[in-house]
PDB file of C-alpha atoms in Angstrom:
ATOM      1  CA  UNK C 226     151.226 153.010  83.770  1.00  0.00           C
ATOM      2  CA  UNK C 227     151.901 156.420  83.172  1.00  0.00           C
ATOM      3  CA  UNK C 228     149.110 159.032  82.966  1.00  0.00           C
ATOM      4  CA  UNK C 229     148.277 160.920  79.951  1.00  0.00           C
ATOM      5  CA  UNK C 230     148.797 164.469  80.001  1.00  0.00           C
ATOM      6  CA  UNK C 231     145.553 165.904  78.782  1.00  0.00           C
ATOM      7  CA  UNK C 232     144.698 169.293  78.941  1.00  0.00           C
ATOM      8  CA  UNK C 233     140.980 169.720  79.721  1.00  0.00           C
ATOM      9  CA  UNK C 234     139.123 170.797  76.789  1.00  0.00           C
ATOM     10  CA  UNK C 235     136.011 171.420  75.706  1.00  0.00           C
ATOM     11  CA  UNK C 236     134.463 170.026  72.859  1.00  0.00           C
ATOM     12  CA  UNK C 237     134.035 173.803  71.235  1.00  0.00           C
ATOM     13  CA  UNK C 238     138.060 174.102  72.126  1.00  0.00           C
ATOM     14  CA  UNK C 239     139.301 171.362  70.144  1.00  0.00           C
ATOM     15  CA  UNK C 240     137.215 172.247  67.178  1.00  0.00           C
ATOM     16  CA  UNK C 241     138.820 175.609  67.657  1.00  0.00           C
ATOM     17  CA  UNK C 242     142.444 174.172  67.922  1.00  0.00           C
ATOM     18  CA  UNK C 243     141.786 172.144  64.845  1.00  0.00           C
ATOM     19  CA  UNK C 244     140.739 175.098  62.999  1.00  0.00           C
ATOM     20  CA  UNK C 245     144.224 176.742  63.982  1.00  0.00           C
ATOM     21  CA  UNK C 246     145.857 173.430  62.804  1.00  0.00           C
ATOM     22  CA  UNK C 247     144.123 173.809  59.237  1.00  0.00           C
ATOM     23  CA  UNK C 248     144.649 177.520  58.893  1.00  0.00           C
ATOM     24  CA  UNK C 249     148.311 177.021  59.631  1.00  0.00           C
ATOM     25  CA  UNK C 250     148.666 173.869  57.541  1.00  0.00           C
ATOM     26  CA  UNK C 251     147.089 175.696  54.730  1.00  0.00           C
ATOM     27  CA  UNK C 252     149.085 178.898  54.963  1.00  0.00           C
ATOM     28  CA  UNK C 253     152.176 176.408  54.714  1.00  0.00           C
ATOM     29  CA  UNK C 254     151.206 174.830  51.964  1.00  0.00           C
ATOM     30  CA  UNK C 255     150.583 178.552  49.978  1.00  0.00           C
ATOM     31  CA  UNK C 256     153.625 179.789  51.181  1.00  0.00           C
ATOM     32  CA  UNK C 257     155.275 176.715  49.194  1.00  0.00           C
ATOM     33  CA  UNK C 258     152.950 177.090  46.438  1.00  0.00           C
ATOM     34  CA  UNK C 259     154.348 180.787  46.052  1.00  0.00           C
ATOM     35  CA  UNK C 260     157.801 179.671  46.198  1.00  0.00           C
ATOM     36  CA  UNK C 261     157.178 177.154  43.424  1.00  0.00           C
ATOM     37  CA  UNK C 262     156.056 179.728  41.040  1.00  0.00           C
ATOM     38  CA  UNK C 263     159.641 181.007  40.516  1.00  0.00           C
ATOM     39  CA  UNK C 264     160.330 177.606  39.409  1.00  0.00           C
ATOM     40  CA  UNK C 265     157.197 176.940  37.003  1.00  0.00           C
ATOM     41  CA  UNK C 266     159.080 176.490  33.780  1.00  0.00           C
ATOM     42  CA  UNK C 267     161.282 173.715  35.472  1.00  0.00           C
ATOM     43  CA  UNK C 268     158.303 172.179  37.227  1.00  0.00           C
ATOM     44  CA  UNK C 269     156.314 171.979  33.988  1.00  0.00           C
ATOM     45  CA  UNK C 270     159.083 171.290  31.493  1.00  0.00           C
ATOM     46  CA  UNK C 271     161.365 168.703  33.376  1.00  0.00           C
ATOM     47  CA  UNK C 272     158.808 167.436  36.027  1.00  0.00           C
ATOM     48  CA  UNK C 273     155.090 167.200  35.141  1.00  0.00           C
ATOM     49  CA  UNK C 274     156.223 166.936  31.278  1.00  0.00           C
ATOM     50  CA  UNK C 275     159.024 164.384  32.086  1.00  0.00           C
ATOM     51  CA  UNK C 276     157.182 161.262  31.610  1.00  0.00           C
ATOM     52  CA  UNK C 277     155.887 162.336  28.021  1.00  0.00           C
ATOM     53  CA  UNK C 278     159.459 162.253  26.541  1.00  0.00           C
ATOM     54  CA  UNK C 279     161.525 158.920  25.724  1.00  0.00           C
ATOM     55  CA  UNK C 280     164.449 160.035  26.975  1.00  0.00           C
ATOM     56  CA  UNK C 281     162.672 160.005  30.703  1.00  0.00           C
ATOM     57  CA  UNK C 282     165.108 158.272  33.158  1.00  0.00           C
ATOM     58  CA  UNK C 283     162.206 155.149  33.960  1.00  0.00           C
ATOM     59  CA  UNK C 284     162.198 154.414  30.041  1.00  0.00           C
ATOM     60  CA  UNK C 285     166.103 154.403  29.776  1.00  0.00           C
ATOM     61  CA  UNK C 286     165.935 151.889  32.947  1.00  0.00           C
ATOM     62  CA  UNK C 287     163.395 149.877  31.429  1.00  0.00           C
ATOM     63  CA  UNK C 288     165.137 149.551  28.208  1.00  0.00           C
ATOM     64  CA  UNK C 289     168.657 148.769  29.881  1.00  0.00           C
ATOM     65  CA  UNK C 290     166.900 146.298  31.625  1.00  0.00           C
ATOM     66  CA  UNK C 291     165.460 144.966  28.608  1.00  0.00           C
ATOM     67  CA  UNK C 292     168.811 144.195  26.839  1.00  0.00           C
ATOM     68  CA  UNK C 293     170.321 142.984  30.170  1.00  0.00           C
ATOM     69  CA  UNK C 294     167.756 140.501  30.449  1.00  0.00           C
ATOM     70  CA  UNK C 295     168.313 139.472  26.549  1.00  0.00           C
ATOM     71  CA  UNK C 296     164.420 140.907  25.498  1.00  0.00           C
ATOM     72  CA  UNK C 297     166.660 143.248  22.975  1.00  0.00           C
ATOM     73  CA  UNK C 298     164.562 146.193  22.660  1.00  0.00           C
ATOM     74  CA  UNK C 299     160.782 144.721  23.393  1.00  0.00           C
ATOM     75  CA  UNK C 300     160.056 146.965  26.183  1.00  0.00           C
ATOM     76  CA  UNK C 301     162.503 150.057  24.884  1.00  0.00           C
ATOM     77  CA  UNK C 302     160.319 153.499  24.183  1.00  0.00           C
ATOM     78  CA  UNK C 303     161.664 154.998  21.265  1.00  0.00           C
ATOM     79  CA  UNK C 304     158.585 157.732  20.539  1.00  0.00           C
ATOM     80  CA  UNK C 305     155.469 159.017  22.317  1.00  0.00           C
ATOM     81  CA  UNK C 306     152.801 159.250  19.442  1.00  0.00           C
ATOM     82  CA  UNK C 307     150.689 161.636  21.224  1.00  0.00           C
ATOM     83  CA  UNK C 308     149.655 165.490  21.867  1.00  0.00           C
ATOM     84  CA  UNK C 309     148.652 167.376  24.703  1.00  0.00           C
ATOM     85  CA  UNK C 310     146.322 169.919  24.008  1.00  0.00           C
ATOM     86  CA  UNK C 311     144.119 172.733  25.798  1.00  0.00           C
ATOM     87  CA  UNK C 312     140.623 172.918  24.993  1.00  0.00           C
ATOM     88  CA  UNK C 313     139.943 175.463  27.584  1.00  0.00           C
ATOM     89  CA  UNK C 314     140.221 179.327  27.635  1.00  0.00           C
ATOM     90  CA  UNK C 315     141.206 179.328  31.372  1.00  0.00           C
ATOM     91  CA  UNK C 316     142.603 175.838  31.114  1.00  0.00           C
ATOM     92  CA  UNK C 317     146.184 176.901  31.294  1.00  0.00           C
ATOM     93  CA  UNK C 318     145.814 179.039  34.176  1.00  0.00           C
ATOM     94  CA  UNK C 319     143.669 176.804  36.073  1.00  0.00           C
ATOM     95  CA  UNK C 320     146.729 173.975  35.506  1.00  0.00           C
ATOM     96  CA  UNK C 321     149.179 176.398  36.577  1.00  0.00           C
ATOM     97  CA  UNK C 322     147.384 177.297  39.987  1.00  0.00           C
ATOM     98  CA  UNK C 323     146.522 173.652  40.894  1.00  0.00           C
ATOM     99  CA  UNK C 324     149.995 172.387  40.132  1.00  0.00           C
ATOM    100  CA  UNK C 325     151.668 175.009  42.314  1.00  0.00           C
ATOM    101  CA  UNK C 326     149.301 174.075  45.126  1.00  0.00           C
ATOM    102  CA  UNK C 327     150.144 170.363  44.714  1.00  0.00           C
ATOM    103  CA  UNK C 328     153.800 170.972  44.829  1.00  0.00           C
ATOM    104  CA  UNK C 329     152.944 173.206  47.916  1.00  0.00           C
ATOM    105  CA  UNK C 330     151.148 170.510  49.598  1.00  0.00           C
ATOM    106  CA  UNK C 331     154.210 168.004  48.667  1.00  0.00           C
ATOM    107  CA  UNK C 332     156.572 170.454  50.050  1.00  0.00           C
ATOM    108  CA  UNK C 333     154.652 171.585  53.103  1.00  0.00           C
ATOM    109  CA  UNK C 334     153.905 167.911  54.213  1.00  0.00           C
ATOM    110  CA  UNK C 335     156.530 167.807  56.980  1.00  0.00           C
ATOM    111  CA  UNK C 336     155.200 170.863  58.751  1.00  0.00           C
ATOM    112  CA  UNK C 337     151.436 169.517  57.952  1.00  0.00           C
ATOM    113  CA  UNK C 338     152.456 166.436  60.095  1.00  0.00           C
ATOM    114  CA  UNK C 339     154.282 168.684  62.828  1.00  0.00           C
ATOM    115  CA  UNK C 340     150.691 170.514  63.279  1.00  0.00           C
ATOM    116  CA  UNK C 341     148.715 167.117  63.288  1.00  0.00           C
ATOM    117  CA  UNK C 342     151.180 165.609  65.951  1.00  0.00           C
ATOM    118  CA  UNK C 343     150.737 169.086  67.788  1.00  0.00           C
ATOM    119  CA  UNK C 344     146.731 168.722  67.501  1.00  0.00           C
ATOM    120  CA  UNK C 345     146.967 165.074  69.000  1.00  0.00           C
ATOM    121  CA  UNK C 346     149.911 165.004  71.381  1.00  0.00           C
ATOM    122  CA  UNK C 347     147.774 166.050  74.351  1.00  0.00           C
ATOM    123  CA  UNK C 348     146.014 162.791  74.475  1.00  0.00           C
ATOM    124  CA  UNK C 349     149.393 160.553  74.394  1.00  0.00           C
ATOM    125  CA  UNK C 350     151.840 159.280  77.099  1.00  0.00           C
ATOM    126  CA  UNK C 351     154.591 161.451  77.760  1.00  0.00           C
ATOM    127  CA  UNK C 352     156.962 158.524  76.578  1.00  0.00           C
ATOM    128  CA  UNK C 353     155.218 158.905  73.333  1.00  0.00           C
ATOM    129  CA  UNK C 354     155.421 162.737  73.278  1.00  0.00           C
ATOM    130  CA  UNK C 355     159.041 162.253  73.146  1.00  0.00           C
ATOM    131  CA  UNK C 356     158.942 160.240  69.841  1.00  0.00           C
ATOM    132  CA  UNK C 357     157.602 163.314  67.576  1.00  0.00           C
ATOM    133  CA  UNK C 358     160.853 163.925  66.195  1.00  0.00           C
ATOM    134  CA  UNK C 359     161.256 160.494  64.921  1.00  0.00           C
ATOM    135  CA  UNK C 360     157.260 160.237  63.977  1.00  0.00           C
ATOM    136  CA  UNK C 361     157.712 163.653  61.499  1.00  0.00           C
ATOM    137  CA  UNK C 362     161.036 161.979  60.068  1.00  0.00           C
ATOM    138  CA  UNK C 363     159.541 158.633  59.177  1.00  0.00           C
ATOM    139  CA  UNK C 364     156.324 159.778  58.187  1.00  0.00           C
ATOM    140  CA  UNK C 365     157.283 162.369  55.752  1.00  0.00           C
ATOM    141  CA  UNK C 366     160.266 159.836  54.272  1.00  0.00           C
ATOM    142  CA  UNK C 367     157.557 157.391  53.636  1.00  0.00           C
ATOM    143  CA  UNK C 368     155.367 160.143  52.050  1.00  0.00           C
ATOM    144  CA  UNK C 369     158.127 161.688  49.731  1.00  0.00           C
ATOM    145  CA  UNK C 370     159.345 157.638  48.965  1.00  0.00           C
ATOM    146  CA  UNK C 371     155.830 157.266  47.943  1.00  0.00           C
ATOM    147  CA  UNK C 372     155.673 160.291  45.886  1.00  0.00           C
ATOM    148  CA  UNK C 373     159.076 159.404  43.943  1.00  0.00           C
ATOM    149  CA  UNK C 374     157.394 155.965  43.488  1.00  0.00           C
ATOM    150  CA  UNK C 375     154.389 157.159  41.979  1.00  0.00           C
ATOM    151  CA  UNK C 376     156.163 159.871  39.571  1.00  0.00           C
ATOM    152  CA  UNK C 377     159.140 157.336  38.475  1.00  0.00           C
ATOM    153  CA  UNK C 378     156.870 154.074  38.223  1.00  0.00           C
ATOM    154  CA  UNK C 379     153.256 154.685  38.386  1.00  0.00           C
ATOM    155  CA  UNK C 380     153.217 158.040  36.108  1.00  0.00           C
ATOM    156  CA  UNK C 381     155.489 156.860  33.136  1.00  0.00           C
ATOM    157  CA  UNK C 382     154.092 153.378  32.818  1.00  0.00           C
ATOM    158  CA  UNK C 383     150.202 154.843  32.872  1.00  0.00           C
ATOM    159  CA  UNK C 384     150.998 157.582  30.143  1.00  0.00           C
ATOM    160  CA  UNK C 385     153.028 154.878  28.203  1.00  0.00           C
ATOM    161  CA  UNK C 386     150.086 152.451  28.060  1.00  0.00           C
ATOM    162  CA  UNK C 387     147.667 155.031  27.851  1.00  0.00           C
ATOM    163  CA  UNK C 388     149.629 156.637  24.957  1.00  0.00           C
ATOM    164  CA  UNK C 389     150.207 153.478  23.064  1.00  0.00           C
ATOM    165  CA  UNK C 390     146.712 151.961  23.464  1.00  0.00           C
ATOM    166  CA  UNK C 391     144.485 152.412  20.731  1.00  0.00           C
ATOM    167  CA  UNK C 392     140.806 150.360  19.400  1.00  0.00           C
ATOM    168  CA  UNK C 393     141.510 151.554  15.947  1.00  0.00           C
ATOM    169  CA  UNK C 394     144.246 153.233  13.309  1.00  0.00           C
ATOM    170  CA  UNK C 395     141.315 155.625  12.781  1.00  0.00           C
ATOM    171  CA  UNK C 396     142.080 157.102  16.285  1.00  0.00           C
ATOM    172  CA  UNK C 397     144.687 159.223  17.242  1.00  0.00           C
ATOM    173  CA  UNK C 398     145.680 160.311  20.894  1.00  0.00           C
ATOM    174  CA  UNK C 399     145.388 163.865  21.775  1.00  0.00           C
ATOM    175  CA  UNK C 400     144.785 164.370  25.207  1.00  0.00           C
ATOM    176  CA  UNK C 401     143.659 167.340  27.334  1.00  0.00           C
ATOM    177  CA  UNK C 402     145.896 169.013  29.376  1.00  0.00           C
ATOM    178  CA  UNK C 403     143.758 168.761  32.192  1.00  0.00           C
ATOM    179  CA  UNK C 404     143.393 165.093  32.046  1.00  0.00           C
ATOM    180  CA  UNK C 405     146.986 164.538  31.503  1.00  0.00           C
ATOM    181  CA  UNK C 406     147.892 166.928  34.750  1.00  0.00           C
ATOM    182  CA  UNK C 407     145.284 165.253  37.163  1.00  0.00           C
ATOM    183  CA  UNK C 408     146.621 162.070  35.894  1.00  0.00           C
ATOM    184  CA  UNK C 409     150.171 162.842  37.224  1.00  0.00           C
ATOM    185  CA  UNK C 410     148.798 164.760  40.646  1.00  0.00           C
ATOM    186  CA  UNK C 411     146.255 162.121  41.400  1.00  0.00           C
ATOM    187  CA  UNK C 412     149.127 158.983  41.007  1.00  0.00           C
ATOM    188  CA  UNK C 413     151.748 160.821  42.878  1.00  0.00           C
ATOM    189  CA  UNK C 414     149.608 162.098  45.900  1.00  0.00           C
ATOM    190  CA  UNK C 415     147.710 158.686  45.973  1.00  0.00           C
ATOM    191  CA  UNK C 416     151.113 156.729  46.062  1.00  0.00           C
ATOM    192  CA  UNK C 417     152.516 159.168  48.614  1.00  0.00           C
ATOM    193  CA  UNK C 418     149.187 158.752  50.947  1.00  0.00           C
ATOM    194  CA  UNK C 419     149.488 154.759  50.596  1.00  0.00           C
ATOM    195  CA  UNK C 420     153.223 154.871  51.804  1.00  0.00           C
ATOM    196  CA  UNK C 421     151.449 156.261  54.806  1.00  0.00           C
ATOM    197  CA  UNK C 422     149.825 152.745  55.665  1.00  0.00           C
ATOM    198  CA  UNK C 423     152.212 151.762  58.281  1.00  0.00           C
ATOM    199  CA  UNK C 424     151.944 154.914  60.248  1.00  0.00           C
ATOM    200  CA  UNK C 425     148.117 154.794  60.173  1.00  0.00           C
ATOM    201  CA  UNK C 426     148.052 151.354  61.091  1.00  0.00           C
ATOM    202  CA  UNK C 427     150.030 151.912  63.894  1.00  0.00           C
ATOM    203  CA  UNK C 428     147.737 154.471  65.330  1.00  0.00           C
ATOM    204  CA  UNK C 429     144.528 152.394  64.263  1.00  0.00           C
ATOM    205  CA  UNK C 430     146.218 149.100  66.100  1.00  0.00           C
ATOM    206  CA  UNK C 431     147.062 151.749  69.155  1.00  0.00           C
ATOM    207  CA  UNK C 432     143.202 152.641  69.194  1.00  0.00           C
ATOM    208  CA  UNK C 433     142.053 148.920  68.999  1.00  0.00           C
ATOM    209  CA  UNK C 434     140.107 149.540  65.458  1.00  0.00           C
ATOM    210  CA  UNK C 435     142.955 147.131  63.531  1.00  0.00           C
ATOM    211  CA  UNK C 436     144.436 143.943  64.581  1.00  0.00           C
ATOM    212  CA  UNK C 437     147.577 142.204  63.129  1.00  0.00           C
ATOM    213  CA  UNK C 438     144.938 139.358  62.502  1.00  0.00           C
ATOM    214  CA  UNK C 439     142.523 141.376  60.909  1.00  0.00           C
ATOM    215  CA  UNK C 440     145.412 142.252  58.439  1.00  0.00           C
ATOM    216  CA  UNK C 441     146.753 138.888  58.152  1.00  0.00           C
ATOM    217  CA  UNK C 442     143.038 137.605  57.274  1.00  0.00           C
ATOM    218  CA  UNK C 443     142.663 139.864  54.453  1.00  0.00           C
ATOM    219  CA  UNK C 444     146.087 139.399  53.108  1.00  0.00           C
ATOM    220  CA  UNK C 445     144.680 137.603  50.107  1.00  0.00           C
ATOM    221  CA  UNK C 446     142.059 140.271  49.145  1.00  0.00           C
ATOM    222  CA  UNK C 447     144.915 142.869  49.230  1.00  0.00           C
ATOM    223  CA  UNK C 448     147.176 140.882  47.418  1.00  0.00           C
ATOM    224  CA  UNK C 449     144.201 140.476  44.405  1.00  0.00           C
ATOM    225  CA  UNK C 450     143.468 144.673  45.005  1.00  0.00           C
ATOM    226  CA  UNK C 451     147.214 145.110  44.191  1.00  0.00           C
ATOM    227  CA  UNK C 452     148.089 143.092  41.423  1.00  0.00           C
ATOM    228  CA  UNK C 453     144.634 144.510  40.021  1.00  0.00           C
ATOM    229  CA  UNK C 454     146.168 147.940  40.281  1.00  0.00           C
ATOM    230  CA  UNK C 455     149.367 147.131  38.897  1.00  0.00           C
ATOM    231  CA  UNK C 456     147.443 145.377  36.115  1.00  0.00           C
ATOM    232  CA  UNK C 457     145.631 148.823  35.219  1.00  0.00           C
ATOM    233  CA  UNK C 458     148.457 151.188  35.433  1.00  0.00           C
ATOM    234  CA  UNK C 459     151.188 148.992  33.706  1.00  0.00           C
ATOM    235  CA  UNK C 460     151.460 147.660  30.320  1.00  0.00           C
ATOM    236  CA  UNK C 461     151.118 144.027  29.810  1.00  0.00           C
ATOM    237  CA  UNK C 462     154.398 142.769  30.691  1.00  0.00           C
ATOM    238  CA  UNK C 463     155.340 140.694  33.918  1.00  0.00           C
ATOM    239  CA  UNK C 464     158.116 143.059  34.402  1.00  0.00           C
ATOM    240  CA  UNK C 465     156.423 146.227  34.710  1.00  0.00           C
ATOM    241  CA  UNK C 466     153.822 144.430  36.362  1.00  0.00           C
ATOM    242  CA  UNK C 467     155.990 143.193  39.418  1.00  0.00           C
ATOM    243  CA  UNK C 468     157.681 146.627  39.617  1.00  0.00           C
ATOM    244  CA  UNK C 469     154.587 148.083  40.515  1.00  0.00           C
ATOM    245  CA  UNK C 470     153.277 145.409  42.724  1.00  0.00           C
ATOM    246  CA  UNK C 471     156.218 144.227  45.198  1.00  0.00           C
ATOM    247  CA  UNK C 472     156.777 147.859  46.582  1.00  0.00           C
ATOM    248  CA  UNK C 473     153.003 148.007  47.456  1.00  0.00           C
ATOM    249  CA  UNK C 474     153.194 144.395  48.973  1.00  0.00           C
ATOM    250  CA  UNK C 475     156.025 145.254  51.008  1.00  0.00           C
ATOM    251  CA  UNK C 476     154.224 148.299  52.447  1.00  0.00           C
ATOM    252  CA  UNK C 477     151.050 146.264  53.496  1.00  0.00           C
ATOM    253  CA  UNK C 478     153.531 143.407  54.835  1.00  0.00           C
ATOM    254  CA  UNK C 479     155.485 146.340  56.918  1.00  0.00           C
ATOM    255  CA  UNK C 480     151.989 147.440  58.171  1.00  0.00           C
ATOM    256  CA  UNK C 481     151.098 144.009  59.315  1.00  0.00           C
ATOM    257  CA  UNK C 482     154.619 143.641  61.147  1.00  0.00           C
ATOM    258  CA  UNK C 483     153.934 147.172  62.887  1.00  0.00           C
ATOM    259  CA  UNK C 484     150.268 146.506  64.049  1.00  0.00           C
ATOM    260  CA  UNK C 485     152.021 142.955  65.842  1.00  0.00           C
ATOM    261  CA  UNK C 486     154.450 144.975  67.454  1.00  0.00           C
ATOM    262  CA  UNK C 487     152.123 147.524  68.863  1.00  0.00           C
ATOM    263  CA  UNK C 488     149.388 144.904  69.830  1.00  0.00           C
ATOM    264  CA  UNK C 489     152.440 142.844  71.826  1.00  0.00           C
ATOM    265  CA  UNK C 490     153.393 146.294  73.664  1.00  0.00           C
ATOM    266  CA  UNK C 491     149.779 146.853  74.033  1.00  0.00           C
ATOM    267  CA  UNK C 492     149.075 144.016  75.808  1.00  0.00           C
ATOM    268  CA  UNK C 493     152.148 143.745  78.047  1.00  0.00           C
ATOM    269  CA  UNK C 494     151.162 146.887  79.213  1.00  0.00           C
ATOM    270  CA  UNK C 495     147.674 145.983  80.025  1.00  0.00           C
ATOM    271  CA  UNK C 496     149.017 143.192  81.796  1.00  0.00           C
ATOM    272  CA  UNK C 497     151.732 145.015  83.759  1.00  0.00           C
ATOM    273  CA  UNK C 498     149.179 147.785  84.828  1.00  0.00           C
TER     274      UNK C 498
END
């Protein structure tokens, strides 16, 4: 078995290296956030507030699907009967800053991954270090796919459901801008990180903290959790719930598959050593 190329470093040295990883990653986020400042109008009008408009691409897609499946206009969205308001003096300034930072984090994510890889690479085998580019590419791709899934699926379905839900005709929906933007940010970032599950499972399996048998054992619980999440964030119709649940279940099954491959290779290496 190839020996790991580990540079002898003390605990404080590792902390110092980690500190610089965080500093460089934070600097990258800030730089990307500053760049997004120049596109703020587009980001807010077309991206942040896009799901509040009936013409949003996801709503058009479901309307077309409704017609194709013979449901007429049953899941078509023609209006959004709510308003978004600001109730705090510094509210819009805070929202502007945090949206830019969130956008900066998303754009800087590949660089952050590269910094993390450089930090953990001394503990890897030489043959594993050769996969740096593949790791960064795949992990970044999964993250961006998750971000797109969160934005084009989770966010519009959540907005539509929450905007149309009412306990009484006496109550009118007037959402605080902070609440709305927080929902968008949480859905997008959480989805992006969830799509990183196969990568996380890969490393946890290599460390012996997770096994494919463990993931298979708790598959039924994972399915229940995914279905609950899908039921919470979507309108009460099967099409919407399936649209949300299926990609999440595919990610979980992919994680089991990856864990099984890693466990198999790990056992093979142990037997040959």
